[in-house]
Coordinates of C-alpha atoms in Angstrom, one line a residue:
M13 CA -17.3 -23.2 38.5
E14 CA -15.4 -20.9 40.7
Q15 CA -12.5 -19.0 39.4
K16 CA -9.1 -20.7 40.4
I17 CA -7.4 -17.0 40.5
R18 CA -8.6 -13.9 41.5
L19 CA -8.3 -10.9 38.9
S20 CA -8.0 -7.4 40.0
Q21 CA -9.1 -4.3 37.3
C22 CA -6.8 -1.4 37.6
M23 CA -6.9 2.2 36.0
I24 CA -6.2 5.5 36.6
V25 CA -8.6 8.2 35.3
K26 CA -9.2 11.8 35.2
N27 CA -12.7 13.0 33.7
E28 CA -13.4 9.9 32.3
E29 CA -17.0 10.2 32.8
K30 CA -17.9 9.4 29.2
N31 CA -15.9 6.1 29.3
L32 CA -16.1 4.8 32.6
R33 CA -19.2 2.8 32.2
R34 CA -18.0 0.8 29.5
A35 CA -14.5 0.3 31.2
L36 CA -16.0 -1.0 34.3
S37 CA -18.5 -3.3 32.5
W38 CA -16.7 -5.2 30.1
G39 CA -15.1 -7.3 32.9
R40 CA -17.3 -6.8 35.6
D41 CA -18.3 -10.5 36.0
I42 CA -15.0 -12.0 36.0
M43 CA -13.2 -9.1 37.9
W44 CA -12.8 -9.7 42.2
E45 CA -12.3 -6.2 42.5
Q46 CA -11.9 -3.4 40.4
I47 CA -9.6 0.0 41.2
V48 CA -10.3 3.2 39.8
V49 CA -7.2 5.8 41.1
D50 CA -8.6 9.3 40.3
T51 CA -5.9 12.0 39.9
G52 CA -8.1 15.1 40.1
S53 CA -11.6 14.3 38.1
T54 CA -13.9 17.7 38.1
D55 CA -17.2 15.6 36.5
R56 CA -19.1 12.9 37.7
T57 CA -16.2 10.1 37.4
V58 CA -15.7 9.5 41.0
A59 CA -19.5 9.4 41.9
L60 CA -20.1 7.0 38.9
A61 CA -17.1 4.7 39.8
E62 CA -18.4 4.5 43.3
Q63 CA -21.9 3.9 42.3
M64 CA -20.5 0.9 39.9
G65 CA -19.0 -0.8 43.0
A66 CA -15.5 -0.2 42.0
K67 CA -12.9 0.8 45.1
V68 CA -11.9 4.4 44.6
Y69 CA -8.6 6.1 45.5
H70 CA -7.1 9.6 45.1
F71 CA -3.8 10.3 44.2
P72 CA -2.4 13.9 43.5
W73 CA -1.5 14.2 39.9
V74 CA 2.8 14.8 39.8
D75 CA 3.1 14.6 35.9
D76 CA 4.5 10.9 36.4
F77 CA 2.4 8.0 35.0
A78 CA 4.3 5.3 36.7
A79 CA 3.8 7.0 39.9
A80 CA 0.1 6.9 39.4
K81 CA -0.5 3.2 38.2
N82 CA 2.3 1.9 40.9
Y83 CA 0.0 3.6 43.6
A84 CA -2.8 1.8 42.2
L85 CA -0.8 -1.7 41.8
E86 CA -0.4 -1.2 45.8
Q87 CA -4.0 -1.2 46.6
A88 CA -4.7 -4.5 44.5
Q89 CA -5.0 -7.8 46.1
G90 CA -5.7 -10.2 43.5
D91 CA -3.5 -12.8 41.9
W92 CA -3.5 -11.3 38.5
I93 CA -3.7 -7.4 37.4
V94 CA -5.6 -6.5 34.1
F95 CA -4.5 -2.3 33.7
L96 CA -6.7 -1.0 30.9
D97 CA -7.3 3.1 30.7
A98 CA -10.7 4.1 31.0
D99 CA -10.7 4.4 27.0
E100 CA -9.6 0.9 26.5
Y101 CA -11.7 -2.6 26.4
F102 CA -12.3 -6.0 25.3
L103 CA -14.8 -7.3 23.4
P104 CA -16.8 -10.1 25.4
E105 CA -15.3 -12.7 23.4
D106 CA -11.9 -11.9 24.1
A107 CA -13.0 -11.2 28.0
G108 CA -14.2 -14.8 28.2
K109 CA -10.6 -15.8 27.6
L110 CA -8.9 -14.2 29.9
V111 CA -9.5 -16.6 33.3
P112 CA -9.0 -19.7 31.5
L113 CA -5.5 -18.1 29.9
L114 CA -4.5 -16.9 33.1
E115 CA -5.0 -20.5 35.1
E116 CA -2.9 -22.0 32.5
L117 CA 0.0 -19.8 33.3
Q118 CA -0.6 -19.7 36.8
D119 CA 1.8 -22.4 37.4
S120 CA 4.4 -21.3 34.5
G121 CA 7.2 -18.9 34.4
F122 CA 5.6 -16.0 32.6
H123 CA 5.0 -12.8 34.2
A124 CA 3.1 -11.3 32.0
V125 CA 1.0 -11.5 28.9
T126 CA 0.9 -9.7 25.7
A127 CA -2.5 -8.6 23.7
G128 CA -3.1 -7.2 20.6
W129 CA -4.3 -3.3 20.7
I130 CA -6.3 -1.5 18.3
Q131 CA -7.1 2.0 17.7
I132 CA -10.7 2.9 16.3
D133 CA -12.5 5.8 15.9
E134 CA -15.3 7.0 18.3
D135 CA -17.7 6.4 15.6
T136 CA -16.8 2.9 14.8
D137 CA -19.0 0.0 15.9
V138 CA -17.0 -2.8 16.6
L139 CA -18.5 -6.2 15.6
Q140 CA -17.3 -9.5 16.8
S141 CA -14.1 -11.2 15.5
R142 CA -14.9 -14.2 13.1
K143 CA -13.1 -16.9 11.4
E144 CA -13.8 -17.6 7.8
G145 CA -11.7 -20.3 6.0
K146 CA -8.4 -18.9 5.9
L147 CA -9.4 -15.5 6.7
E148 CA -9.6 -14.0 10.0
W149 CA -10.0 -10.2 11.0
L150 CA -11.8 -7.8 13.2
R151 CA -14.9 -6.2 11.3
T152 CA -15.7 -2.4 12.1
A153 CA -18.6 -0.3 10.2
R154 CA -18.5 3.6 10.3
A155 CA -21.1 6.1 10.0
D156 CA -19.6 6.5 6.5
G157 CA -19.3 2.9 5.6
G158 CA -15.9 2.5 5.7
G159 CA -13.9 0.4 7.5
G160 CA -10.4 -0.7 8.8
F161 CA -8.1 0.3 11.6
S162 CA -5.8 3.3 12.1
L163 CA -3.7 1.7 14.5
A164 CA -2.7 -1.7 15.7
G165 CA 0.1 -3.3 17.7
T166 CA 0.4 -5.1 21.1
Q167 CA 0.8 -4.0 24.8
V168 CA 1.8 -5.8 27.9
R169 CA -1.3 -4.9 30.5
I170 CA -2.0 -8.2 32.1
F171 CA 0.6 -9.3 34.4
R172 CA 1.0 -11.2 37.9
N173 CA 0.4 -9.1 41.4
Q174 CA 3.9 -9.1 42.6
P175 CA 6.1 -6.5 44.0
G176 CA 9.1 -6.8 41.5
L177 CA 6.6 -5.7 38.7
R178 CA 6.5 -2.1 38.6
Y179 CA 6.1 0.6 36.2
Q180 CA 8.7 3.0 35.3
G181 CA 8.8 6.1 33.0
R182 CA 7.1 9.5 33.5
I183 CA 5.1 8.7 30.4
H184 CA 5.0 6.0 27.9
E185 CA 5.8 3.8 31.4
K186 CA 7.1 0.6 30.8
L187 CA 6.2 -2.4 33.1
C188 CA 9.9 -3.5 34.6
M189 CA 10.6 -6.4 36.9
A190 CA 12.9 -5.7 39.6
G191 CA 16.4 -7.5 39.2
G192 CA 15.1 -9.1 35.9
Q193 CA 13.5 -9.3 32.6
V194 CA 9.5 -9.5 32.3
R195 CA 8.7 -13.0 30.6
C196 CA 5.6 -12.5 28.5
M197 CA 3.2 -15.0 27.0
D198 CA 2.4 -13.6 23.4
A199 CA -1.6 -13.8 23.0
G200 CA -1.5 -11.2 20.6
R201 CA -3.7 -13.0 18.1
E202 CA -6.1 -14.5 20.7
L203 CA -6.5 -11.0 22.7
S204 CA -7.2 -7.4 21.0
I205 CA -7.4 -4.3 23.3
L206 CA -9.5 -1.5 21.3
H207 CA -8.7 1.7 22.4
T208 CA -10.6 4.9 21.5
G209 CA -8.7 7.6 23.1
Y210 CA -6.7 8.8 20.4
S211 CA -9.7 9.8 18.3
A212 CA -9.9 13.5 17.0
A213 CA -12.5 14.4 19.6
E214 CA -11.1 13.0 22.5
M215 CA -7.5 14.4 22.0
K216 CA -9.3 17.7 21.6
E217 CA -11.2 17.6 24.8
K218 CA -8.4 16.2 27.0
K219 CA -5.6 18.1 25.2
K220 CA -3.8 14.7 25.4
T221 CA -0.9 15.1 22.9
E222 CA -0.3 18.7 24.1
R223 CA 0.6 17.1 27.6
N224 CA 2.1 14.2 26.3
I225 CA 4.6 16.4 24.5
A226 CA 5.6 18.8 27.2
L227 CA 6.5 15.5 29.3
I228 CA 8.6 13.4 26.6
R229 CA 10.6 16.9 26.3
Q230 CA 11.7 17.1 29.6
E231 CA 12.6 13.3 29.4
I232 CA 14.5 13.8 26.0
A233 CA 16.1 16.7 27.9
Q234 CA 17.8 14.6 30.5
H235 CA 18.5 11.7 27.7
P236 CA 18.5 13.1 24.4
H237 CA 20.1 10.3 22.8
D238 CA 17.3 7.9 24.1
Y239 CA 15.7 6.2 21.0
K240 CA 12.2 5.4 22.9
L241 CA 11.7 8.5 24.0
L242 CA 12.2 10.1 20.5
I243 CA 9.9 7.3 18.9
Y244 CA 7.6 8.5 21.8
L245 CA 7.7 12.2 20.3
G246 CA 7.5 11.3 17.2
D247 CA 4.3 9.6 17.7
S248 CA 2.6 12.4 19.3
Y249 CA 3.4 14.4 16.4
F250 CA 1.8 11.6 14.3
Q251 CA -1.4 11.9 16.2
Q252 CA -1.5 15.5 15.8
K253 CA -1.2 15.0 12.2
N254 CA 2.5 16.9 12.1
Y255 CA 3.9 14.5 9.7
K256 CA 7.0 16.6 9.0
E257 CA 8.0 16.7 12.9
A258 CA 6.9 13.4 13.6
A259 CA 9.1 12.1 10.7
H260 CA 12.1 14.3 12.0
C261 CA 11.8 12.5 15.3
Y262 CA 11.8 9.2 13.8
E263 CA 14.7 9.8 11.6
T264 CA 16.9 11.1 14.8
A265 CA 15.7 7.8 16.4
V266 CA 16.7 5.5 13.7
L267 CA 20.5 7.0 14.1
Y268 CA 20.2 5.9 17.9
L269 CA 18.7 2.6 17.3
P270 CA 20.9 -0.2 19.3
E271 CA 22.6 -2.4 16.8
D272 CA 21.9 -5.3 19.0
L273 CA 18.1 -4.3 19.1
G274 CA 16.0 -8.0 19.0
E275 CA 13.9 -8.8 16.0
D276 CA 11.0 -8.7 18.5
N277 CA 11.4 -5.0 19.7
I278 CA 7.9 -3.9 18.8
Q279 CA 8.6 0.0 19.3
G280 CA 11.6 -0.1 16.8
A281 CA 8.9 -2.4 14.3
M282 CA 6.5 0.3 14.7
L283 CA 9.3 3.3 14.0
F284 CA 9.6 1.9 10.4
K285 CA 5.9 1.6 9.9
H286 CA 5.4 5.1 10.8
L287 CA 8.1 6.4 8.2
L288 CA 6.7 4.2 5.6
L289 CA 3.2 5.2 6.6
I290 CA 4.4 8.9 6.1
Y291 CA 6.6 8.7 3.1
M292 CA 4.1 7.0 1.0
E293 CA 1.4 9.1 1.9
S294 CA 3.1 12.2 0.8
G295 CA 4.5 10.5 -2.5
E296 CA 8.3 10.7 -0.8
Y297 CA 9.0 7.2 -2.6
E298 CA 13.0 7.2 -2.6
A299 CA 12.5 7.9 1.2
A300 CA 9.8 5.3 1.4
A301 CA 11.9 2.9 -0.4
E302 CA 14.9 3.6 2.4
A303 CA 12.8 2.9 5.6
Y304 CA 11.7 -0.2 4.0
E305 CA 15.1 -1.2 3.2
K306 CA 16.1 -0.4 6.5
G307 CA 13.0 -1.9 8.2
T308 CA 12.9 -4.8 6.5
A309 CA 16.7 -5.4 7.2
R310 CA 16.1 -5.0 11.0
F311 CA 13.0 -7.0 11.3
P312 CA 12.7 -9.2 8.4
K313 CA 9.5 -11.3 9.6
E314 CA 7.8 -8.1 9.4
A315 CA 5.2 -8.6 7.0
D316 CA 3.6 -4.7 7.9
Y317 CA 6.4 -3.2 5.7
D318 CA 5.3 -4.9 2.7
Y319 CA 1.7 -4.6 3.2
L320 CA 2.3 -0.8 3.5
A321 CA 4.2 -0.2 0.7
G322 CA 2.0 -2.6 -1.6
R323 CA -1.1 -0.6 -0.2
G324 CA 0.6 2.7 -0.9
C325 CA 1.8 1.6 -4.4
T326 CA -1.5 0.5 -5.2
Y327 CA -3.5 3.7 -4.4
G328 CA -0.6 5.3 -6.5
G329 CA -1.5 3.4 -9.3
R330 CA 1.9 1.4 -9.8
F331 CA -0.1 -1.8 -9.8
R332 CA 3.0 -4.2 -10.7
E333 CA 5.2 -2.7 -7.7
G334 CA 1.8 -3.3 -5.6
A335 CA 1.2 -6.9 -6.5
F336 CA 4.9 -7.9 -5.7
Y337 CA 4.6 -6.0 -2.3
L338 CA 1.0 -7.3 -1.1
Q339 CA 2.3 -11.1 -2.4
R340 CA 5.2 -11.0 -0.4
A341 CA 3.4 -9.4 2.8
L342 CA 0.5 -12.5 2.8
G343 CA 3.7 -14.8 2.2
L344 CA 5.5 -13.3 5.2
L345 CA 2.2 -13.9 7.5
E346 CA 1.7 -17.0 6.4
R347 CA 5.0 -18.2 7.0
Y348 CA 5.8 -16.8 10.4
G349 CA 2.5 -16.9 11.8
S350 CA 2.5 -15.7 15.4
E351 CA 6.0 -15.0 15.2
S352 CA 5.2 -12.1 13.1
R353 CA 4.0 -9.2 14.8
S354 CA 2.2 -7.9 11.9
A355 CA -0.6 -6.6 13.4
L356 CA -1.6 -4.0 10.9
L357 CA -1.8 -6.7 7.9
A358 CA -3.5 -9.4 10.3
H359 CA -6.4 -7.0 11.3
N360 CA -6.7 -5.5 7.8
L361 CA -6.2 -8.7 6.0
L362 CA -9.5 -8.6 3.7
E363 CA -8.2 -5.1 2.5
A364 CA -5.0 -6.6 1.7
W365 CA -6.6 -9.4 -0.2
E366 CA -8.8 -6.8 -2.4
L367 CA -6.1 -4.5 -3.0
L368 CA -3.9 -7.8 -4.4
I369 CA -6.9 -8.7 -6.2
R370 CA -7.3 -5.2 -7.8
C371 CA -3.7 -5.2 -9.0
D372 CA -4.2 -8.6 -10.9
C373 CA -7.3 -7.0 -12.6
E374 CA -5.1 -3.7 -13.3
N375 CA -2.1 -5.6 -14.2
G376 CA -4.5 -7.8 -16.8
D377 CA -3.6 -11.0 -15.1
L378 CA -7.2 -12.8 -15.3
Q379 CA -6.3 -16.4 -13.9
Q380 CA -4.3 -14.9 -10.8
C381 CA -7.5 -12.2 -10.2
V382 CA -10.3 -14.9 -10.5
S383 CA -8.5 -17.8 -8.7
R384 CA -7.7 -14.9 -5.7
A385 CA -11.2 -13.5 -5.7
V386 CA -12.9 -16.8 -5.5
T387 CA -10.8 -17.7 -2.1
V388 CA -12.1 -14.3 -0.9
L389 CA -15.9 -14.6 -2.1
R390 CA -15.9 -18.2 -0.4
A391 CA -15.3 -16.9 2.8
A392 CA -16.7 -13.4 2.6
P393 CA -19.2 -13.2 -0.5
Y394 CA -20.4 -10.1 -0.2
T395 CA -17.3 -8.0 -0.5
C396 CA -18.2 -5.9 -3.4
G397 CA -14.8 -4.7 -4.2
V398 CA -13.4 -8.2 -4.9
L399 CA -16.2 -9.3 -7.2
K400 CA -16.2 -6.1 -9.2
N401 CA -12.4 -6.4 -9.9
M402 CA -13.3 -10.2 -10.8
L403 CA -16.1 -9.2 -13.1
M404 CA -13.7 -6.5 -14.6
S405 CA -11.3 -8.8 -15.8
F406 CA -13.6 -10.9 -17.5
R407 CA -14.7 -7.7 -19.4
K408 CA -11.3 -6.9 -20.2
D409 CA -10.5 -10.4 -21.2
E410 CA -14.0 -10.6 -23.2
E411 CA -13.1 -7.5 -25.2
A412 CA -9.6 -8.5 -25.8
N413 CA -10.0 -12.1 -26.9
Q414 CA -13.4 -11.9 -28.6
G415 CA -14.1 -15.9 -29.6
K416 CA -11.4 -17.0 -27.3
A417 CA -12.3 -15.4 -23.8
A418 CA -15.5 -16.8 -21.5
S419 CA -18.6 -15.3 -22.4
A420 CA -20.9 -13.5 -20.4
L421 CA -23.3 -16.3 -20.4
Q422 CA -20.3 -18.6 -19.3
V423 CA -19.7 -16.0 -16.7
R424 CA -23.1 -16.0 -15.2
M425 CA -23.1 -19.6 -15.0
F426 CA -19.4 -19.4 -13.5
L427 CA -21.1 -17.2 -10.5
G428 CA -23.7 -20.0 -9.9
N429 CA -20.9 -21.6 -8.1
L430 CA -20.5 -18.7 -5.7
Y431 CA -24.3 -17.0 -5.3
D432 CA -27.5 -18.5 -5.5
L433 CA -28.8 -16.1 -8.4
Q434 CA -32.4 -17.1 -8.2
K435 CA -32.1 -15.5 -4.5
A436 CA -33.2 -11.4 -5.7
A437 CA -30.8 -10.6 -2.9
D438 CA -27.8 -12.7 -4.5
R439 CA -28.6 -11.4 -7.9
R440 CA -28.7 -7.6 -7.1
F441 CA -25.9 -7.9 -5.6
V442 CA -24.0 -9.4 -8.5
L443 CA -26.0 -6.8 -10.9
E444 CA -24.8 -3.7 -9.1
A445 CA -20.9 -5.2 -9.0
A446 CA -21.5 -6.3 -13.2
K447 CA -22.7 -2.3 -13.5
D448 CA -19.8 -0.9 -11.3
A449 CA -17.6 -3.1 -13.6
G450 CA -18.5 -1.9 -16.7
Y451 CA -19.8 -5.3 -17.8
D452 CA -22.8 -4.3 -19.7
G453 CA -23.2 -8.2 -21.1
L454 CA -23.1 -9.6 -17.7
A455 CA -25.7 -6.9 -16.3
A456 CA -28.0 -7.4 -19.2
L457 CA -28.3 -11.3 -18.6
L458 CA -28.8 -10.6 -14.6
E459 CA -31.6 -7.6 -15.3
N460 CA -33.7 -10.5 -17.6
D461 CA -33.3 -12.7 -14.7
V462 CA -36.8 -13.5 -12.9
P463 CA -35.6 -14.7 -9.2
E464 CA -37.6 -17.5 -7.7
K465 CA -36.8 -16.7 -3.9
S466 CA -36.9 -13.7 -2.0

């Protein structure tokens, strides 16, 4: 079936040979045209773009991202623009949602679409998002066996091709509507842009942070009380792991936040998230508590503040507080749903449940631990941390309440509701969890089992 709308993919580039093939491939089948504006590449970027069929234009770099992007927009002929950087892309399943979504919006009053934005490491393999029961998350697998996301938020990168919509700002440019507001349809929970450009290797290779800091300082010299610029400068120091300077910039930005800043202001919400991250990681709990109070007062639907506070408390061994914050975070996310822009929690939901279950275990709350663990394991049965903490709770209960608590045999029978222990793979998984939990009685029972199926 022929598309009812024409999509123009636009990007500005410089020395993006490493990323360009992926950048032009993810949407190749749905784009009516692909426009690449080069700002002075010295590698094979231009040749590769031409080889892949993109329309290539040249624009002299003038230390102004908005100027370069607006030049790209002037070349576009499609009905809608998709403006991603060369180090950003959509997963195939999300790319497939774009055309149907924009066809629905064609006759609406929306100018643009807000999509999720997730920073991943360069050595992260992103697997398809999936929905299992009440749990929904994007899964990652890293070379070191870890997973998760370092940053998450939302971005406006999909918008109508019309003269009044143009970028403003030398750096951290913003899409603006001449004579009015940009009306955005929120698709942050349906679409996620994946970004690799803040990886340590890329930042070092391209010296992006130093360039950004210099440009932002030029802007701040002209607008010293601009909270947005102060946040951008803090973000750049945050990327450098210069947390002292980042915190100073963020704290100064808080002083200039407008009183009427709306609850849907993404940049303001992210400001307090970064402050919480810095203070919790450095153990400055009084400063973290102050940032938490200010953040929740201004953005009461944000579950990320409680998620970060709960995670920090749990890692710091403060399990009672950790449980309180994590329960509150999950409750806020469930209560407000798409109204909440809690991208960190939404994309690290499994970790939040794991941490809460660990708190239950450490707090000696067997009933809560088992109840929550069963909910998670029915959706994601091979989550080893969850199973380990549940078994540790059973072990502690048996040791503290001999004769009244469930025996190892009863626990083994209970696990039969979650796993097929006659399967060698399931039995090995549960056995390893039992050993990690120090549950010797259960481990001995499992070691004596003879699996019937492989």
